mmCIF file of C-alpha atoms in Angstrom:
data_model
loop_
_atom_site.group_PDB
_atom_site.id
_atom_site.type_symbol
_atom_site.label_atom_id
_atom_site.label_comp_id
_atom_site.label_asym_id
_atom_site.label_seq_id
_atom_site.Cartn_x
_atom_site.Cartn_y
_atom_site.Cartn_z
ATOM 1 C CA UNK L 1 -51.079 75.840 -48.882
ATOM 2 C CA UNK L 2 -53.439 74.182 -51.430
ATOM 3 C CA UNK L 3 -55.443 72.466 -48.558
ATOM 4 C CA UNK L 4 -55.815 75.857 -47.112
ATOM 5 C CA UNK L 5 -57.355 77.575 -50.339
ATOM 6 C CA UNK L 6 -59.118 73.990 -50.697
ATOM 7 C CA UNK L 7 -61.051 74.076 -47.199
ATOM 8 C CA UNK L 8 -61.854 78.784 -48.394
ATOM 9 C CA UNK L 9 -63.820 76.862 -51.396
ATOM 10 C CA UNK L 10 -65.271 75.113 -49.241
ATOM 11 C CA UNK L 11 -66.303 77.556 -46.504
ATOM 12 C CA UNK L 12 -67.470 80.279 -49.270
ATOM 13 C CA UNK L 13 -69.211 77.588 -50.859
ATOM 14 C CA UNK L 14 -71.237 76.534 -47.932
ATOM 15 C CA UNK L 15 -71.851 79.976 -46.938
ATOM 16 C CA UNK L 16 -72.716 81.712 -50.725
ATOM 17 C CA UNK L 17 -75.764 78.901 -50.056
ATOM 18 C CA UNK L 18 -76.960 79.029 -46.885
ATOM 19 C CA UNK L 19 -76.289 82.645 -45.409
ATOM 20 C CA UNK L 20 -74.580 85.045 -48.730
ATOM 21 C CA UNK L 21 -78.288 84.340 -51.034
ATOM 22 C CA UNK L 22 -80.275 85.686 -48.087
ATOM 23 C CA UNK L 23 -78.167 87.713 -46.711
ATOM 24 C CA UNK L 24 -77.194 89.360 -50.534
ATOM 25 C CA UNK L 25 -81.502 89.529 -51.026
ATOM 26 C CA UNK L 26 -81.935 91.492 -47.226
ATOM 27 C CA UNK L 27 -78.762 93.670 -48.021
ATOM 28 C CA UNK L 28 -80.168 94.705 -52.124
ATOM 29 C CA UNK L 29 -83.911 95.166 -50.580
ATOM 30 C CA UNK L 30 -82.366 97.951 -47.816
ATOM 31 C CA UNK L 31 -79.371 99.994 -49.419
ATOM 32 C CA UNK L 32 -79.637 101.886 -52.508
ATOM 33 C CA UNK L 33 -80.112 100.618 -56.247
ATOM 34 C CA UNK L 34 -77.221 99.548 -57.490
ATOM 35 C CA UNK L 35 -75.416 98.839 -55.078
ATOM 36 C CA UNK L 36 -75.769 95.049 -54.869
ATOM 37 C CA UNK L 37 -74.837 94.536 -58.383
ATOM 38 C CA UNK L 38 -71.436 96.002 -57.899
ATOM 39 C CA UNK L 39 -68.932 92.996 -57.661
ATOM 40 C CA UNK L 40 -67.120 94.673 -55.890
ATOM 41 C CA UNK L 41 -69.806 95.686 -52.879
ATOM 42 C CA UNK L 42 -70.718 91.698 -53.320
ATOM 43 C CA UNK L 43 -66.558 90.669 -52.767
ATOM 44 C CA UNK L 44 -66.573 93.436 -49.467
ATOM 45 C CA UNK L 45 -69.912 92.344 -48.122
ATOM 46 C CA UNK L 46 -69.083 88.860 -48.248
ATOM 47 C CA UNK L 47 -65.239 89.360 -46.615
ATOM 48 C CA UNK L 48 -66.992 91.250 -43.970
ATOM 49 C CA UNK L 49 -69.083 88.215 -43.270
ATOM 50 C CA UNK L 50 -66.633 86.154 -42.944
ATOM 51 C CA UNK L 51 -64.846 87.952 -41.045
ATOM 52 C CA UNK L 52 -68.005 88.513 -38.485
ATOM 53 C CA UNK L 53 -68.677 84.912 -38.629
ATOM 54 C CA UNK L 54 -64.794 83.800 -37.549
ATOM 55 C CA UNK L 55 -64.882 86.219 -35.265
ATOM 56 C CA UNK L 56 -67.623 84.504 -33.676
ATOM 57 C CA UNK L 57 -67.186 81.498 -34.200
ATOM 58 C CA UNK L 58 -63.568 82.381 -32.550
ATOM 59 C CA UNK L 59 -65.572 83.812 -29.396
ATOM 60 C CA UNK L 60 -67.287 80.938 -28.671
ATOM 61 C CA UNK L 61 -64.880 78.853 -28.686
ATOM 62 C CA UNK L 62 -63.125 80.684 -26.509
ATOM 63 C CA UNK L 63 -65.904 80.959 -23.827
ATOM 64 C CA UNK L 64 -66.243 77.645 -24.276
ATOM 65 C CA UNK L 65 -62.777 76.369 -23.478
ATOM 66 C CA UNK L 66 -62.958 79.173 -20.088
ATOM 67 C CA UNK L 67 -65.976 77.283 -19.357
ATOM 68 C CA UNK L 68 -64.387 73.872 -19.177
ATOM 69 C CA UNK L 69 -61.257 75.140 -17.114
ATOM 70 C CA UNK L 70 -63.691 76.491 -14.531
ATOM 71 C CA UNK L 71 -65.700 73.025 -14.041
ATOM 72 C CA UNK L 72 -63.017 70.910 -14.225
ATOM 73 C CA UNK L 73 -60.962 73.050 -11.459
ATOM 74 C CA UNK L 74 -64.245 74.139 -9.978
ATOM 75 C CA UNK L 75 -65.468 70.469 -9.529
ATOM 76 C CA UNK L 76 -62.798 68.535 -8.182
ATOM 77 C CA UNK L 77 -63.309 66.630 -5.091
ATOM 78 C CA UNK L 78 -60.898 65.857 -2.222
ATOM 79 C CA UNK L 79 -61.219 64.576 1.221
ATOM 80 C CA UNK L 80 -61.328 66.813 3.942
ATOM 81 C CA UNK L 81 -58.489 66.761 6.634
ATOM 82 C CA UNK L 82 -59.023 66.466 10.177
ATOM 83 C CA UNK L 83 -57.850 69.800 12.013
ATOM 84 C CA UNK L 84 -59.645 69.637 14.828
ATOM 85 C CA UNK L 85 -57.193 69.382 18.252
ATOM 86 C CA UNK L 86 -54.919 71.971 16.159
ATOM 87 C CA UNK L 87 -54.085 75.368 16.467
ATOM 88 C CA UNK L 88 -56.296 78.286 14.020
ATOM 89 C CA UNK L 89 -53.407 79.199 12.463
ATOM 90 C CA UNK L 90 -52.215 75.857 11.475
ATOM 91 C CA UNK L 91 -55.955 74.235 10.621
ATOM 92 C CA UNK L 92 -55.859 77.826 8.304
ATOM 93 C CA UNK L 93 -52.680 76.520 6.954
ATOM 94 C CA UNK L 94 -53.934 72.970 5.867
ATOM 95 C CA UNK L 95 -57.141 74.139 4.841
ATOM 96 C CA UNK L 96 -55.974 77.043 3.393
ATOM 97 C CA UNK L 97 -54.032 74.284 0.585
ATOM 98 C CA UNK L 98 -57.258 72.703 -0.466
ATOM 99 C CA UNK L 99 -58.548 75.550 -1.953
ATOM 100 C CA UNK L 100 -61.858 76.129 0.836
ATOM 101 C CA UNK L 101 -63.766 78.887 2.083
ATOM 102 C CA UNK L 102 -63.795 79.564 5.810
ATOM 103 C CA UNK L 103 -66.110 79.955 8.438
ATOM 104 C CA UNK L 104 -65.008 80.245 12.019
ATOM 105 C CA UNK L 105 -67.302 80.569 15.135
ATOM 106 C CA UNK L 106 -66.171 80.894 18.906
ATOM 107 C CA UNK L 107 -66.889 79.681 22.053
ATOM 108 C CA UNK L 108 -65.026 78.843 25.223
ATOM 109 C CA UNK L 109 -64.837 75.595 26.352
ATOM 110 C CA UNK L 110 -63.335 74.522 29.412
ATOM 111 C CA UNK L 111 -61.989 70.796 28.914
ATOM 112 C CA UNK L 112 -59.977 72.678 25.313
ATOM 113 C CA UNK L 113 -57.009 74.345 25.003
ATOM 114 C CA UNK L 114 -57.940 77.831 24.385
ATOM 115 C CA UNK L 115 -56.877 78.605 20.207
ATOM 116 C CA UNK L 116 -57.624 75.183 19.491
ATOM 117 C CA UNK L 117 -60.437 73.696 16.583
ATOM 118 C CA UNK L 118 -63.093 72.254 19.128
ATOM 119 C CA UNK L 119 -64.651 70.686 15.939
ATOM 120 C CA UNK L 120 -64.907 71.431 12.375
ATOM 121 C CA UNK L 121 -68.270 71.018 9.487
ATOM 122 C CA UNK L 122 -67.744 68.551 7.554
ATOM 123 C CA UNK L 123 -66.178 65.941 9.929
ATOM 124 C CA UNK L 124 -63.073 64.733 8.676
ATOM 125 C CA UNK L 125 -63.052 62.189 5.810
ATOM 126 C CA UNK L 126 -65.493 63.667 4.288
ATOM 127 C CA UNK L 127 -65.623 63.922 0.287
ATOM 128 C CA UNK L 128 -66.484 67.662 -1.233
ATOM 129 C CA UNK L 129 -65.687 70.442 -3.646
ATOM 130 C CA UNK L 130 -62.800 72.781 -4.258
ATOM 131 C CA UNK L 131 -64.099 76.194 -2.894
ATOM 132 C CA UNK L 132 -67.026 74.850 -0.283
ATOM 133 C CA UNK L 133 -67.614 76.342 3.167
ATOM 134 C CA UNK L 134 -66.220 75.028 5.965
ATOM 135 C CA UNK L 135 -67.483 75.649 9.670
ATOM 136 C CA UNK L 136 -64.854 76.305 12.712
ATOM 137 C CA UNK L 137 -65.770 76.451 15.997
ATOM 138 C CA UNK L 138 -62.126 77.990 17.750
ATOM 139 C CA UNK L 139 -62.007 78.018 21.666
ATOM 140 C CA UNK L 140 -62.014 81.372 22.883
ATOM 141 C CA UNK L 141 -61.686 82.284 26.666
ATOM 142 C CA UNK L 142 -62.866 85.933 25.426
ATOM 143 C CA UNK L 143 -66.156 84.859 23.752
ATOM 144 C CA UNK L 144 -66.786 83.778 27.670
ATOM 145 C CA UNK L 145 -69.925 85.628 29.601
ATOM 146 C CA UNK L 146 -68.310 85.194 32.376
ATOM 147 C CA UNK L 147 -70.614 87.217 35.961
ATOM 148 C CA UNK L 148 -69.232 88.546 38.985
ATOM 149 C CA UNK L 149 -70.856 85.906 42.079
ATOM 150 C CA UNK L 150 -72.584 87.297 44.980
ATOM 151 C CA UNK L 151 -70.384 86.608 47.676
ATOM 152 C CA UNK L 152 -71.996 88.988 50.234
ATOM 153 C CA UNK L 153 -72.864 87.767 53.769
ATOM 154 C CA UNK L 154 -69.780 84.550 52.443
ATOM 155 C CA UNK L 155 -66.897 84.829 55.083
ATOM 156 C CA UNK L 156 -63.867 86.065 53.293
ATOM 157 C CA UNK L 157 -62.320 82.733 52.530
ATOM 158 C CA UNK L 158 -64.881 81.045 51.178
ATOM 159 C CA UNK L 159 -65.810 84.547 49.126
ATOM 160 C CA UNK L 160 -62.458 84.028 47.555
ATOM 161 C CA UNK L 161 -62.364 80.078 47.064
ATOM 162 C CA UNK L 162 -66.032 80.933 44.450
ATOM 163 C CA UNK L 163 -64.440 83.372 42.843
ATOM 164 C CA UNK L 164 -61.743 82.086 41.896
ATOM 165 C CA UNK L 165 -62.676 79.148 40.594
ATOM 166 C CA UNK L 166 -66.084 80.704 38.699
ATOM 167 C CA UNK L 167 -63.884 83.662 37.521
ATOM 168 C CA UNK L 168 -60.114 83.947 37.955
ATOM 169 C CA UNK L 169 -60.332 80.878 36.009
ATOM 170 C CA UNK L 170 -62.185 81.653 33.739
ATOM 171 C CA UNK L 171 -60.217 84.757 33.104
ATOM 172 C CA UNK L 172 -57.206 84.972 34.313
ATOM 173 C CA UNK L 173 -56.777 88.994 33.735
ATOM 174 C CA UNK L 174 -58.899 90.285 35.799
ATOM 175 C CA UNK L 175 -57.180 91.926 38.811
ATOM 176 C CA UNK L 176 -58.351 90.818 42.850
ATOM 177 C CA UNK L 177 -57.141 94.173 45.062
ATOM 178 C CA UNK L 178 -56.308 94.355 48.360
ATOM 179 C CA UNK L 179 -59.656 93.772 50.776
ATOM 180 C CA UNK L 180 -60.678 96.611 52.247
ATOM 181 C CA UNK L 181 -61.629 96.371 56.198
ATOM 182 C CA UNK L 182 -64.316 98.473 57.744
ATOM 183 C CA UNK L 183 -66.006 97.408 61.388
ATOM 184 C CA UNK L 184 -70.222 96.474 61.209
ATOM 185 C CA UNK L 185 -71.861 95.268 64.276
ATOM 186 C CA UNK L 186 -74.643 93.517 62.177
ATOM 187 C CA UNK L 187 -72.212 91.393 60.570
ATOM 188 C CA UNK L 188 -69.651 89.168 62.115
ATOM 189 C CA UNK L 189 -66.172 89.339 62.109
ATOM 190 C CA UNK L 190 -64.150 88.174 58.449
ATOM 191 C CA UNK L 191 -67.823 88.242 56.535
ATOM 192 C CA UNK L 192 -67.945 90.379 53.372
ATOM 193 C CA UNK L 193 -70.200 92.946 53.491
ATOM 194 C CA UNK L 194 -70.149 95.225 49.962
ATOM 195 C CA UNK L 195 -68.517 93.864 46.531
ATOM 196 C CA UNK L 196 -67.311 95.268 43.260
ATOM 197 C CA UNK L 197 -67.807 94.521 40.900
ATOM 198 C CA UNK L 198 -71.641 93.957 42.440
ATOM 199 C CA UNK L 199 -73.947 90.048 41.766
ATOM 200 C CA UNK L 200 -74.564 89.747 37.981
ATOM 201 C CA UNK L 201 -72.129 92.423 36.377
ATOM 202 C CA UNK L 202 -70.258 90.978 33.212
ATOM 203 C CA UNK L 203 -65.969 90.348 34.407
ATOM 204 C CA UNK L 204 -64.281 91.825 31.685
ATOM 205 C CA UNK L 205 -60.915 91.581 30.922
ATOM 206 C CA UNK L 206 -59.153 94.205 33.749
ATOM 207 C CA UNK L 207 -61.862 94.001 35.659
ATOM 208 C CA UNK L 208 -61.263 95.211 39.680
ATOM 209 C CA UNK L 209 -62.511 93.156 41.837
ATOM 210 C CA UNK L 210 -62.905 94.463 45.503
ATOM 211 C CA UNK L 211 -64.318 92.887 48.541
ATOM 212 C CA UNK L 212 -65.224 95.073 51.805
ATOM 213 C CA UNK L 213 -64.889 92.911 54.726
ATOM 214 C CA UNK L 214 -66.694 93.882 58.680
ATOM 215 C CA UNK L 215 -62.805 92.807 60.946
ATOM 216 C CA UNK L 216 -64.085 93.226 64.474
#
């Protein structure tokens, strides 16, 4: 208790010497005559000022502590794990534990399993700070732009081989309907004389492909 009183006396002495003296002069100048000559008024002003200084110091310390914590946690580095070849959900769970931001782009690659991470940036093994953005490229078939090939004038079997290779193998949800047979003397037998969709049109999910074949 005595130590507290001693500290209080020292603080008040410093404030009297370097702060209160000038504030007293200022208040005496701006306030009506007689107020600052009253000892009780001076004591009230001193206590209010001491409270204000204490509050300011407490706020400053609080801000310093918060900034220190944020900088300390936000600046922590770690080694980025490898998520290439993993499914998106698994990759997300791994990187979510490391507190990073994810940016995902989707492209189609025929030589990678669908729904897996094809590449990551930064690469695995690199030291990065938490909160950094990690870019993933995901293999998604729906992102591929598949256009209908031109099979008019080809033999029906050859046309089907091309459609299976260039369309069905890349988008298995298309529907190939039974061929339509017509007789056209300007074409040889079993030749495709028309197609739906037309050549060059983008093939989407559940697209129906119909070939009209000459049948003599």
